[in-house]
Amino acid sequence: ILFTSGSTGPPKGVVYTHGIFAAQVELLKHTYGVRPGEVDLATFPLFALFDPALGMTAVVPEMDFTRPGRVVPARILEPIRRYRVTNLFGSPALLDRLSRHGARAGTRLESLRRVISAGAPVSARVLARTAAMLPEGAEVHTPYGATEALPVTSIASREILGETAARAVAGAGVCVGRPVAGVEVAIVPITDEAVACWNEGLRRPAGEFGEIAVRGPVVTRAYYNRPEETRLAKIPDARGAGFFHRMGDVGYRDEGGRVWFCGRKAHRVRTAAGTLFSVACEGVFNAHPAVRRTALVGVGAAGAAQPVLCVELEAGVQRRERGRIEAELLALGAAQPRTASIRTVRFVRAFPVDVRHNAKISRERLAAWAARRRR
């Protein structure tokens, strides 16, 4: 039983089987070209359990695994060089800290063949800084998935930096790539209710927003002792073709078959003018050079909520600069149709995040804070 992070509610136990683990191992080998004899620096303890099955040596760094965003870069760089590490798995928060250090020091990590980062969207700035430390031919891979189904899709830094990042700053969301071998992705209508049975009419066409649903050998069947949550998350196929798992994420597929992630379904902001999706909107504002990250929240009842943009600034930005930055952010938002209705900005010293990745923002806590500020 593996537990979800609990970023949108209490952590749930996800029932795994030997077959699911075996399918994950084969998919990871196939998707990333992992070969026996490689060496992995496991900065996320769960991934260290995969290493022996993948034929990799696991090197465990000296760090607080509950606070990857506070890692000491030297304690990551030293074992990479000492043990000639070929694979690095790290959360976006860890890569942010490591790559900032690497940019200042001109760090090169010549032994690495790949970097894999998951758990939350990875910004283009973090990808660019991390990729700059890698040798020619090595890339940063950002698989998409969840405890209930992993991996689902994957994309690498070259495609993101060369194409999709430019669309993200225009409100398109974060491209998470194409489905991996054997995994089927469907975009289905957004609803908070259970879907009793699968039918092909549920599939949304390319370009249309919906909830991401997946089917395949790495998709788990149930939550432990939570029948109602299982019912809400699974769409059984009456034809005996298994089931789809509803990821709880909103997104769409483009004409090339790539999946775009636009935010958690629970984080959508339903205003009188329409529905806003968190990650798609935040991409517009995250392009500002003084912004470290943003979080869109809603204040008020669903259907009449006021959208509020919470902003965490880069270290060193002075308080007196906030007025100018706020005006520039509002201008960025006004220039894009999907963000034009966002007219309230609130600056936050540091976002609340989960302890497992230090990258998943607690928008629920930020929404409560923004509501108190309004009163």
Tab-separated table of C-alpha atoms in Angstrom:
chain	number	residue	atom	x	y	z
A	1	ILE	CA	0.000	0.000	0.000
A	2	LEU	CA	1.446	3.343	-1.108
A	3	PHE	CA	0.005	6.587	0.193
A	4	THR	CA	-0.847	9.679	-1.829
A	5	SER	CA	0.709	12.972	-0.733
A	6	GLY	CA	-2.623	14.330	0.486
A	7	SER	CA	-2.188	17.599	-1.400
A	8	THR	CA	-5.950	17.925	-2.000
A	9	GLY	CA	-7.271	16.031	1.036
A	10	PRO	CA	-6.310	13.297	3.503
A	11	PRO	CA	-3.674	10.852	2.139
A	12	LYS	CA	-5.245	7.719	0.662
A	13	GLY	CA	-3.743	4.234	0.654
A	14	VAL	CA	-3.346	2.950	-2.915
A	15	VAL	CA	-3.372	-0.841	-3.345
A	16	TYR	CA	-0.444	-2.094	-5.418
A	17	THR	CA	0.115	-5.598	-6.782
A	18	HIS	CA	3.229	-7.416	-7.930
A	19	GLY	CA	1.948	-7.106	-11.490
A	20	ILE	CA	1.683	-3.321	-11.264
A	21	PHE	CA	5.222	-3.010	-9.913
A	22	ALA	CA	6.541	-5.325	-12.632
A	23	ALA	CA	4.775	-3.268	-15.309
A	24	GLN	CA	6.241	-0.064	-13.860
A	25	VAL	CA	9.756	-1.494	-13.954
A	26	GLU	CA	9.400	-2.516	-17.597
A	27	LEU	CA	7.919	0.859	-18.571
A	28	LEU	CA	10.708	2.783	-16.829
A	29	LYS	CA	13.343	0.658	-18.578
A	30	HIS	CA	11.692	1.077	-21.966
A	31	THR	CA	10.823	4.782	-21.669
A	32	TYR	CA	14.188	5.992	-20.383
A	33	GLY	CA	16.570	3.397	-21.771
A	34	VAL	CA	17.802	2.302	-18.356
A	35	ARG	CA	20.488	-0.369	-18.630
A	36	PRO	CA	21.805	-2.795	-15.998
A	37	GLY	CA	24.942	-1.513	-14.313
A	38	GLU	CA	23.834	2.103	-14.066
A	39	VAL	CA	24.111	4.101	-10.838
A	40	ASP	CA	21.201	6.124	-9.452
A	41	LEU	CA	21.287	8.905	-6.876
A	42	ALA	CA	17.951	8.391	-5.135
A	43	THR	CA	16.870	11.698	-3.605
A	44	PHE	CA	13.318	10.356	-3.232
A	45	PRO	CA	13.332	7.196	-1.055
A	46	LEU	CA	10.572	5.398	-2.980
A	47	PHE	CA	12.601	5.479	-6.187
A	48	ALA	CA	15.484	3.750	-4.404
A	49	LEU	CA	13.230	0.698	-4.102
A	50	PHE	CA	12.988	0.525	-7.893
A	51	ASP	CA	16.752	0.629	-8.405
A	52	PRO	CA	17.535	-3.070	-7.758
A	53	ALA	CA	14.659	-4.126	-10.032
A	54	LEU	CA	15.995	-1.789	-12.733
A	55	GLY	CA	19.490	-3.212	-12.375
A	56	MET	CA	20.847	0.040	-10.961
A	57	THR	CA	23.021	0.648	-7.933
A	58	ALA	CA	21.279	2.947	-5.456
A	59	VAL	CA	23.348	5.729	-3.911
A	60	VAL	CA	21.508	7.408	-1.047
A	61	PRO	CA	22.649	10.994	-0.392
A	62	GLU	CA	22.916	12.711	2.962
A	63	MET	CA	19.797	14.883	3.109
A	64	ASP	CA	16.492	15.419	4.875
A	65	PHE	CA	14.107	13.555	2.567
A	66	THR	CA	11.107	15.443	3.976
A	67	ARG	CA	12.636	18.767	2.894
A	68	PRO	CA	14.160	18.320	-0.566
A	69	GLY	CA	13.815	22.047	-1.215
A	70	ARG	CA	16.385	22.706	1.519
A	71	VAL	CA	18.989	20.234	0.310
A	72	VAL	CA	22.672	21.187	0.577
A	73	PRO	CA	23.870	21.130	-3.061
A	74	ALA	CA	27.367	19.918	-2.173
A	75	ARG	CA	25.868	16.773	-0.622
A	76	ILE	CA	24.226	15.969	-3.968
A	77	LEU	CA	27.122	16.932	-6.228
A	78	GLU	CA	29.791	15.052	-4.269
A	79	PRO	CA	28.253	11.550	-4.555
A	80	ILE	CA	27.374	12.147	-8.218
A	81	ARG	CA	31.039	12.712	-8.963
A	82	ARG	CA	32.421	10.149	-6.542
A	83	TYR	CA	30.253	7.242	-7.715
A	84	ARG	CA	29.930	8.305	-11.362
A	85	VAL	CA	26.143	8.510	-11.050
A	86	THR	CA	24.309	8.078	-14.356
A	87	ASN	CA	20.703	8.718	-13.222
A	88	LEU	CA	19.344	11.398	-10.901
A	89	PHE	CA	15.757	11.372	-9.688
A	90	GLY	CA	14.756	14.582	-7.897
A	91	SER	CA	11.692	16.645	-7.116
A	92	PRO	CA	11.286	20.033	-8.825
A	93	ALA	CA	12.117	21.735	-5.512
A	94	LEU	CA	15.407	19.853	-5.229
A	95	LEU	CA	16.363	20.592	-8.844
A	96	ASP	CA	15.531	24.268	-8.307
A	97	ARG	CA	17.987	24.538	-5.439
A	98	LEU	CA	20.638	22.374	-7.096
A	99	SER	CA	20.450	24.189	-10.437
A	100	ARG	CA	20.651	27.636	-8.846
A	101	HIS	CA	23.902	26.556	-7.215
A	102	GLY	CA	25.082	25.002	-10.473
A	103	ALA	CA	24.388	28.207	-12.424
A	104	ARG	CA	26.418	30.265	-9.964
A	105	ALA	CA	29.328	27.806	-9.850
A	106	GLY	CA	29.363	26.736	-13.507
A	107	THR	CA	28.827	23.110	-12.442
A	108	ARG	CA	29.055	20.279	-14.975
A	109	LEU	CA	27.901	16.716	-14.248
A	110	GLU	CA	29.513	14.715	-17.029
A	111	SER	CA	28.560	11.239	-15.776
A	112	LEU	CA	24.793	11.815	-15.882
A	113	ARG	CA	22.843	10.251	-18.745
A	114	ARG	CA	19.479	11.564	-17.611
A	115	VAL	CA	17.654	13.455	-14.876
A	116	ILE	CA	14.071	12.505	-14.005
A	117	SER	CA	11.807	14.870	-12.082
A	118	ALA	CA	8.220	14.301	-11.004
A	119	GLY	CA	5.713	15.256	-8.347
A	120	ALA	CA	4.780	18.699	-9.680
A	121	PRO	CA	5.295	20.773	-12.835
A	122	VAL	CA	8.923	21.761	-13.454
A	123	SER	CA	9.403	25.350	-14.587
A	124	ALA	CA	11.261	26.134	-17.795
A	125	ARG	CA	13.822	28.101	-15.796
A	126	VAL	CA	14.637	25.093	-13.620
A	127	LEU	CA	14.804	22.839	-16.691
A	128	ALA	CA	17.162	25.223	-18.486
A	129	ARG	CA	19.502	25.562	-15.508
A	130	THR	CA	19.538	21.809	-14.894
A	131	ALA	CA	20.051	20.938	-18.567
A	132	ALA	CA	23.008	23.329	-18.678
A	133	MET	CA	24.836	21.114	-16.171
A	134	LEU	CA	24.415	17.951	-18.264
A	135	PRO	CA	26.695	16.532	-20.962
A	136	GLU	CA	25.689	16.548	-24.620
A	137	GLY	CA	22.858	14.118	-25.321
A	138	ALA	CA	21.575	14.002	-21.726
A	139	GLU	CA	18.180	15.516	-20.933
A	140	VAL	CA	15.834	16.248	-18.060
A	141	HIS	CA	12.737	14.042	-18.324
A	142	THR	CA	9.481	15.041	-16.658
A	143	PRO	CA	7.072	12.099	-16.453
A	144	TYR	CA	3.450	12.745	-15.542
A	145	GLY	CA	1.488	10.456	-13.277
A	146	ALA	CA	0.346	9.950	-9.711
A	147	THR	CA	0.566	7.372	-6.960
A	148	GLU	CA	-2.444	5.712	-8.593
A	149	ALA	CA	-0.818	5.501	-12.039
A	150	LEU	CA	2.833	6.083	-12.907
A	151	PRO	CA	4.195	6.724	-15.465
A	152	VAL	CA	1.412	7.975	-17.747
A	153	THR	CA	3.173	10.349	-20.115
A	154	SER	CA	6.673	11.765	-20.481
A	155	ILE	CA	8.461	14.647	-22.181
A	156	ALA	CA	12.080	15.833	-22.131
A	157	SER	CA	13.708	19.215	-21.668
A	158	ARG	CA	14.752	19.720	-25.294
A	159	GLU	CA	11.148	19.618	-26.539
A	160	ILE	CA	9.899	21.751	-23.666
A	161	LEU	CA	12.533	24.464	-23.985
A	162	GLY	CA	12.418	24.402	-27.776
A	163	GLU	CA	8.642	24.582	-28.157
A	164	THR	CA	6.099	24.018	-25.425
A	165	ALA	CA	7.458	26.495	-22.837
A	166	ALA	CA	6.580	29.366	-25.165
A	167	ARG	CA	2.964	28.206	-25.246
A	168	ALA	CA	2.865	27.803	-21.458
A	169	VAL	CA	3.486	31.532	-20.904
A	170	ALA	CA	0.468	32.238	-23.109
A	171	GLY	CA	-1.830	30.193	-20.848
A	172	ALA	CA	-1.730	26.825	-22.616
A	173	GLY	CA	-0.795	24.864	-19.487
A	174	VAL	CA	2.190	22.546	-19.044
A	175	CYS	CA	2.841	19.967	-21.740
A	176	VAL	CA	3.497	16.595	-20.094
A	177	GLY	CA	4.164	14.740	-23.335
A	178	ARG	CA	2.776	11.685	-25.061
A	179	PRO	CA	1.440	8.530	-23.364
A	180	VAL	CA	4.093	5.921	-22.623
A	181	ALA	CA	3.845	2.476	-24.230
A	182	GLY	CA	0.761	0.514	-23.169
A	183	VAL	CA	-0.980	3.402	-21.383
A	184	GLU	CA	-4.167	4.863	-22.864
A	185	VAL	CA	-5.145	8.459	-22.066
A	186	ALA	CA	-8.629	9.892	-22.544
A	187	ILE	CA	-9.963	13.373	-21.788
A	188	VAL	CA	-13.445	13.104	-20.248
A	189	PRO	CA	-16.045	15.696	-19.129
A	190	ILE	CA	-15.314	17.524	-15.865
A	191	THR	CA	-17.634	16.480	-13.062
A	192	ASP	CA	-17.352	15.962	-9.316
A	193	GLU	CA	-19.814	13.066	-9.486
A	194	ALA	CA	-19.108	9.379	-10.125
A	195	VAL	CA	-19.206	8.074	-13.699
A	196	ALA	CA	-21.043	4.754	-13.624
A	197	CYS	CA	-19.794	3.181	-16.840
A	198	TRP	CA	-17.338	3.885	-19.626
A	199	ASN	CA	-18.568	4.680	-23.105
A	200	GLU	CA	-16.717	6.109	-26.083
A	201	GLY	CA	-18.931	9.176	-26.075
A	202	LEU	CA	-17.066	10.370	-22.978
A	203	ARG	CA	-13.925	11.148	-24.994
A	204	ARG	CA	-13.417	14.849	-25.615
A	205	PRO	CA	-11.870	15.939	-28.942
A	206	ALA	CA	-8.398	17.461	-29.266
A	207	GLY	CA	-8.156	20.936	-27.773
A	208	GLU	CA	-11.148	20.566	-25.447
A	209	PHE	CA	-10.606	20.786	-21.689
A	210	GLY	CA	-11.605	17.844	-19.513
A	211	GLU	CA	-10.441	15.518	-16.793
A	212	ILE	CA	-7.508	13.265	-17.613
A	213	ALA	CA	-8.384	9.555	-17.370
A	214	VAL	CA	-5.973	6.655	-17.904
A	215	ARG	CA	-6.042	2.911	-18.493
A	216	GLY	CA	-3.179	0.425	-18.572
A	217	PRO	CA	-1.018	-2.086	-16.694
A	218	VAL	CA	0.427	0.521	-14.290
A	219	VAL	CA	-2.999	1.815	-13.200
A	220	THR	CA	-4.097	0.760	-9.707
A	221	ARG	CA	-7.561	-0.655	-9.126
A	222	ALA	CA	-8.621	0.612	-5.681
A	223	TYR	CA	-7.932	2.640	-2.560
A	224	TYR	CA	-7.493	0.637	0.625
A	225	ASN	CA	-10.717	0.558	2.707
A	226	ARG	CA	-12.122	3.597	0.856
A	227	PRO	CA	-14.922	2.248	-1.367
A	228	GLU	CA	-16.535	5.657	-1.985
A	229	GLU	CA	-13.236	7.239	-3.105
A	230	THR	CA	-12.653	4.208	-5.343
A	231	ARG	CA	-16.112	4.599	-6.895
A	232	LEU	CA	-15.500	8.284	-7.606
A	233	ALA	CA	-12.077	7.666	-9.158
A	234	LYS	CA	-12.770	4.653	-11.403
A	235	ILE	CA	-14.854	4.323	-14.558
A	236	PRO	CA	-15.581	0.610	-15.166
A	237	ASP	CA	-15.882	-0.659	-18.730
A	238	ALA	CA	-18.939	-2.898	-19.066
A	239	ARG	CA	-17.372	-4.632	-22.077
A	240	GLY	CA	-14.796	-6.257	-19.807
A	241	ALA	CA	-11.956	-4.019	-20.993
A	242	GLY	CA	-10.913	-3.049	-17.475
A	243	PHE	CA	-11.442	0.499	-16.231
A	244	PHE	CA	-10.225	4.071	-16.497
A	245	HIS	CA	-8.759	5.895	-13.526
A	246	ARG	CA	-9.721	9.556	-13.207
A	247	MET	CA	-6.534	11.448	-12.359
A	248	GLY	CA	-8.290	14.387	-10.715
A	249	ASP	CA	-6.378	16.647	-13.121
A	250	VAL	CA	-7.714	18.931	-15.836
A	251	GLY	CA	-6.076	19.028	-19.247
A	252	TYR	CA	-6.455	18.415	-22.953
A	253	ARG	CA	-4.707	16.771	-25.906
A	254	ASP	CA	-3.264	18.761	-28.771
A	255	GLU	CA	-3.467	17.802	-32.434
A	256	GLY	CA	-0.176	15.906	-32.124
A	257	GLY	CA	-1.485	13.679	-29.331
A	258	ARG	CA	0.453	15.355	-26.536
A	259	VAL	CA	-1.224	15.842	-23.158
A	260	TRP	CA	-1.311	19.280	-21.525
A	261	PHE	CA	-1.798	19.584	-17.757
A	262	CYS	CA	-3.786	22.622	-16.617
A	263	GLY	CA	-4.192	22.007	-12.879
A	264	ARG	CA	-5.986	19.884	-10.320
A	265	LYS	CA	-9.740	19.570	-10.776
A	266	ALA	CA	-10.187	20.501	-7.109
A	267	HIS	CA	-8.248	23.722	-7.708
A	268	ARG	CA	-10.370	25.102	-10.544
A	269	VAL	CA	-11.784	28.535	-9.796
A	270	ARG	CA	-15.414	28.881	-10.861
A	271	THR	CA	-16.237	32.560	-11.331
A	272	ALA	CA	-19.328	34.292	-12.678
A	273	ALA	CA	-17.471	34.771	-15.974
A	274	GLY	CA	-16.339	31.158	-16.326
A	275	THR	CA	-13.915	28.577	-14.966
A	276	LEU	CA	-10.189	29.230	-14.516
A	277	PHE	CA	-7.655	26.393	-14.286
A	278	SER	CA	-4.785	26.975	-11.879
A	279	VAL	CA	-1.638	25.798	-13.682
A	280	ALA	CA	-2.681	27.151	-17.085
A	281	CYS	CA	-3.249	30.617	-15.611
A	282	GLU	CA	-0.152	30.575	-13.405
A	283	GLY	CA	2.110	29.932	-16.391
A	284	VAL	CA	1.337	33.434	-17.673
A	285	PHE	CA	2.498	35.121	-14.461
A	286	ASN	CA	5.409	32.783	-13.705
A	287	ALA	CA	7.179	34.258	-16.744
A	288	HIS	CA	7.884	37.462	-14.795
A	289	PRO	CA	11.601	37.493	-13.840
A	290	ALA	CA	10.927	38.631	-10.262
A	291	VAL	CA	8.431	35.809	-9.604
A	292	ARG	CA	9.497	32.506	-8.113
A	293	ARG	CA	6.035	30.942	-8.386
A	294	THR	CA	2.356	31.829	-8.261
A	295	ALA	CA	-0.841	30.134	-7.132
A	296	LEU	CA	-4.336	30.957	-8.352
A	297	VAL	CA	-7.069	30.546	-5.729
A	298	GLY	CA	-10.743	31.405	-5.501
A	299	VAL	CA	-12.368	33.390	-2.694
A	300	GLY	CA	-16.115	32.939	-2.301
A	301	ALA	CA	-18.687	30.392	-3.390
A	302	ALA	CA	-18.137	28.247	-6.483
A	303	GLY	CA	-19.753	29.934	-9.455
A	304	ALA	CA	-19.217	33.379	-8.002
A	305	ALA	CA	-15.647	33.128	-6.714
A	306	GLN	CA	-13.203	36.012	-6.959
A	307	PRO	CA	-9.907	34.887	-8.530
A	308	VAL	CA	-6.862	35.861	-6.469
A	309	LEU	CA	-3.280	35.423	-7.630
A	310	CYS	CA	-0.915	34.631	-4.759
A	311	VAL	CA	2.705	35.470	-5.576
A	312	GLU	CA	5.978	34.305	-4.056
A	313	LEU	CA	8.842	36.517	-5.236
A	314	GLU	CA	12.449	35.581	-5.895
A	315	ALA	CA	14.863	36.060	-2.998
A	316	GLY	CA	16.327	39.543	-2.920
A	317	VAL	CA	13.339	41.365	-4.404
A	318	GLN	CA	12.687	44.415	-2.244
A	319	ARG	CA	9.321	45.122	-0.676
A	320	ARG	CA	9.254	48.588	-2.266
A	321	GLU	CA	9.236	46.926	-5.702
A	322	ARG	CA	5.918	45.169	-5.131
A	323	GLY	CA	3.784	47.972	-6.536
A	324	ARG	CA	5.637	47.942	-9.846
A	325	ILE	CA	5.617	44.130	-10.005
A	326	GLU	CA	1.880	43.994	-9.273
A	327	ALA	CA	1.164	46.387	-12.140
A	328	GLU	CA	3.354	44.350	-14.491
A	329	LEU	CA	1.648	41.110	-13.469
A	330	LEU	CA	-1.805	42.563	-14.059
A	331	ALA	CA	-0.645	43.738	-17.493
A	332	LEU	CA	0.622	40.224	-18.300
A	333	GLY	CA	-2.731	38.777	-17.263
A	334	ALA	CA	-4.751	41.317	-19.218
A	335	ALA	CA	-2.871	40.400	-22.397
A	336	GLN	CA	-4.120	36.791	-22.345
A	337	PRO	CA	-7.787	35.803	-22.719
A	338	ARG	CA	-7.584	33.069	-20.075
A	339	THR	CA	-6.204	35.383	-17.380
A	340	ALA	CA	-7.819	38.730	-18.187
A	341	SER	CA	-10.359	38.358	-15.364
A	342	ILE	CA	-7.633	38.055	-12.667
A	343	ARG	CA	-7.334	41.498	-11.114
A	344	THR	CA	-6.292	40.804	-7.519
A	345	VAL	CA	-2.683	40.073	-6.527
A	346	ARG	CA	-1.507	39.102	-3.052
A	347	PHE	CA	2.167	38.707	-2.149
A	348	VAL	CA	3.102	35.813	0.145
A	349	ARG	CA	6.510	35.465	1.799
A	350	ALA	CA	6.672	31.687	1.327
A	351	PHE	CA	4.076	29.264	-0.020
A	352	PRO	CA	2.881	26.354	2.123
A	353	VAL	CA	3.912	23.088	0.442
A	354	ASP	CA	3.700	19.349	1.108
A	355	VAL	CA	6.601	17.655	2.900
A	356	ARG	CA	7.101	14.878	0.357
A	357	HIS	CA	8.091	16.935	-2.680
A	358	ASN	CA	8.287	20.496	-1.284
A	359	ALA	CA	6.851	21.439	-4.677
A	360	LYS	CA	3.092	20.844	-4.456
A	361	ILE	CA	1.555	24.123	-3.366
A	362	SER	CA	-1.207	23.996	-0.740
A	363	ARG	CA	-3.723	26.166	-2.582
A	364	GLU	CA	-6.367	25.302	0.017
A	365	ARG	CA	-4.349	27.052	2.746
A	366	LEU	CA	-3.594	29.984	0.449
A	367	ALA	CA	-7.292	30.346	-0.385
A	368	ALA	CA	-8.163	30.479	3.317
A	369	TRP	CA	-5.441	33.102	3.849
A	370	ALA	CA	-6.693	35.196	0.913
A	371	ALA	CA	-10.256	35.024	2.245
A	372	ARG	CA	-9.102	36.341	5.638
A	373	ARG	CA	-7.230	39.166	3.919
A	374	ARG	CA	-10.372	40.186	2.045
A	375	ARG	CA	-12.359	40.432	5.282
